[in-house]
XYZ file of C-alpha atoms in Angstrom:
185
model
C 98.404 77.244 62.315
C 96.046 79.612 64.144
C 95.274 76.883 66.686
C 99.003 76.525 67.352
C 99.299 80.248 68.008
C 96.256 80.233 70.307
C 97.415 77.192 72.276
C 100.999 78.405 72.688
C 99.803 81.808 73.876
C 97.267 80.231 76.224
C 100.121 78.180 77.691
C 102.114 81.385 78.245
C 99.099 82.988 79.957
C 98.781 79.948 82.233
C 102.463 80.299 83.129
C 101.782 83.925 84.138
C 99.026 82.694 86.470
C 101.342 80.023 87.916
C 104.045 82.636 88.528
C 101.505 84.901 90.252
C 100.400 82.052 92.521
C 104.032 81.349 93.458
C 104.531 85.051 94.242
C 101.407 85.061 96.413
C 102.524 81.902 98.225
C 105.755 83.591 99.288
C 103.905 86.584 100.799
C 103.641 86.235 104.555
C 99.952 86.440 105.425
C 100.194 85.812 109.162
C 100.082 82.049 108.945
C 102.918 79.596 108.539
C 103.406 77.855 105.206
C 106.534 76.063 103.968
C 106.393 78.143 100.775
C 107.462 81.209 102.817
C 110.986 79.793 102.619
C 110.959 79.194 98.840
C 113.120 82.241 98.109
C 115.577 81.664 100.984
C 118.850 80.349 99.589
C 121.416 78.621 101.805
C 125.129 78.436 101.008
C 125.420 74.652 100.622
C 129.139 73.994 100.150
C 129.502 77.056 97.933
C 126.246 76.578 95.985
C 123.119 78.662 96.710
C 120.448 76.044 97.442
C 116.784 76.415 98.493
C 116.113 75.532 102.150
C 113.594 72.812 101.233
C 116.340 70.882 99.384
C 118.695 70.641 102.354
C 116.193 70.445 105.210
C 112.811 69.056 106.186
C 110.357 71.946 106.499
C 107.224 71.316 108.565
C 104.374 73.361 110.014
C 103.542 71.840 113.433
C 101.293 74.789 114.409
C 99.487 77.530 112.426
C 102.090 80.137 113.439
C 105.233 77.990 113.550
C 107.621 76.639 110.922
C 110.101 73.954 111.924
C 113.233 73.352 109.866
C 115.393 70.252 110.390
C 118.510 70.216 108.203
C 119.429 66.783 106.857
C 123.024 67.537 107.932
C 123.580 69.046 111.390
C 126.502 71.068 110.034
C 124.047 73.066 107.888
C 122.034 74.336 110.893
C 124.085 77.515 111.225
C 124.035 78.152 107.446
C 120.230 77.882 107.390
C 119.965 80.310 110.333
C 122.229 82.823 108.585
C 120.242 82.550 105.342
C 116.938 83.191 107.168
C 118.379 86.221 108.965
C 119.719 87.632 105.670
C 116.361 87.106 103.908
C 113.643 89.771 103.687
C 111.211 87.677 105.767
C 111.872 89.616 108.967
C 111.778 86.435 111.065
C 114.125 85.459 113.895
C 115.212 81.820 113.855
C 115.403 79.959 117.192
C 117.753 76.977 117.160
C 117.868 74.157 119.705
C 120.911 72.455 118.162
C 118.959 70.020 115.969
C 116.141 72.118 114.506
C 115.207 75.725 113.839
C 111.838 77.131 114.833
C 110.392 80.204 113.156
C 107.545 81.868 115.028
C 105.263 83.761 112.641
C 103.976 86.865 114.425
C 100.423 88.099 113.900
C 100.267 90.903 111.348
C 99.465 94.472 112.323
C 96.682 96.265 110.443
C 99.301 98.546 108.851
C 101.325 95.556 107.616
C 98.158 93.935 106.249
C 97.419 97.061 104.203
C 100.989 97.068 102.864
C 100.575 93.421 101.877
C 97.284 94.185 100.107
C 99.082 96.882 98.093
C 101.782 94.350 97.186
C 99.134 91.780 96.233
C 97.394 94.323 93.987
C 100.713 95.342 92.393
C 101.646 91.714 91.641
C 98.157 91.069 90.225
C 98.435 94.130 87.983
C 101.850 92.932 86.748
C 100.282 89.566 85.864
C 97.473 91.319 83.957
C 100.028 93.372 82.017
C 101.919 90.168 81.178
C 98.691 88.564 79.916
C 97.870 91.632 77.802
C 101.389 91.560 76.325
C 100.947 87.884 75.452
C 97.613 88.740 73.795
C 99.299 91.487 71.776
C 102.078 89.095 70.681
C 99.432 86.561 69.631
C 97.472 89.153 67.670
C 100.685 90.270 65.949
C 101.410 86.660 64.938
C 97.855 86.309 63.587
C 98.141 89.575 61.612
C 101.440 88.356 60.197
C 99.709 85.209 58.902
C 97.001 87.380 57.341
C 99.607 89.635 55.684
C 101.398 86.593 54.314
C 98.070 85.472 52.790
C 98.174 82.253 54.872
C 94.752 82.992 56.392
C 91.804 85.132 55.275
C 90.739 88.401 56.879
C 87.696 86.668 58.432
C 89.872 83.929 59.933
C 92.183 86.603 61.290
C 89.288 88.467 62.939
C 87.943 85.239 64.483
C 91.390 84.285 65.763
C 91.895 87.735 67.296
C 88.490 87.463 68.990
C 89.510 84.063 70.370
C 92.785 85.576 71.618
C 90.791 88.346 73.349
C 88.499 85.762 74.995
C 91.563 83.883 76.249
C 93.039 87.076 77.688
C 89.713 87.954 79.354
C 89.498 84.470 80.862
C 92.990 84.705 82.366
C 92.479 88.273 83.619
C 89.415 86.943 85.508
C 91.591 84.205 87.010
C 94.072 86.897 88.145
C 91.216 88.886 89.726
C 89.863 85.799 91.518
C 93.320 84.827 92.771
C 93.995 88.402 93.917
C 90.682 88.603 95.761
C 91.384 85.300 97.535
C 94.845 86.390 98.634
C 93.541 89.799 99.720
C 90.884 88.096 101.865
C 93.527 85.795 103.378
C 95.788 88.774 104.221
C 92.968 90.756 105.835
C 91.752 87.853 108.028
C 92.538 88.390 111.693
């Protein structure tokens, strides 16, 4: 019973880490990655669809993303979606493909990105702490219902704390890596 609680809450903590990594991947750090376009939705015959599902996205150079829609008719729709997005990039179309040049970041923009990185990391830590609290509440409930002893409850809560500490360290490591990437010139 306690093991089930610990494993389910550890799974939730891992999902918080995965979500943080996806958030970090979509932050523009001065180099081109296909994941920059993950949040860009294209109107595909009336249905909002991610760019990577209707086009081939490639990175031919470190500061260039090339998008080739599977259907030529979608070229304009992809361009419009990129312009409407918060990426701040200007698409260049040659009739068959779209090229996105990724400009080098200014020092000011890098500092803004570091603030965003720190904010997202803090949100992930809060999520992990909330999961820990939920787990501890579930353990206390078992103790109240006389399903486990007080000692078992204490041990389980200590295990929950160790799990939370482990995942907070992962958040810190991930944050530090992304911060370093953003600050590289």
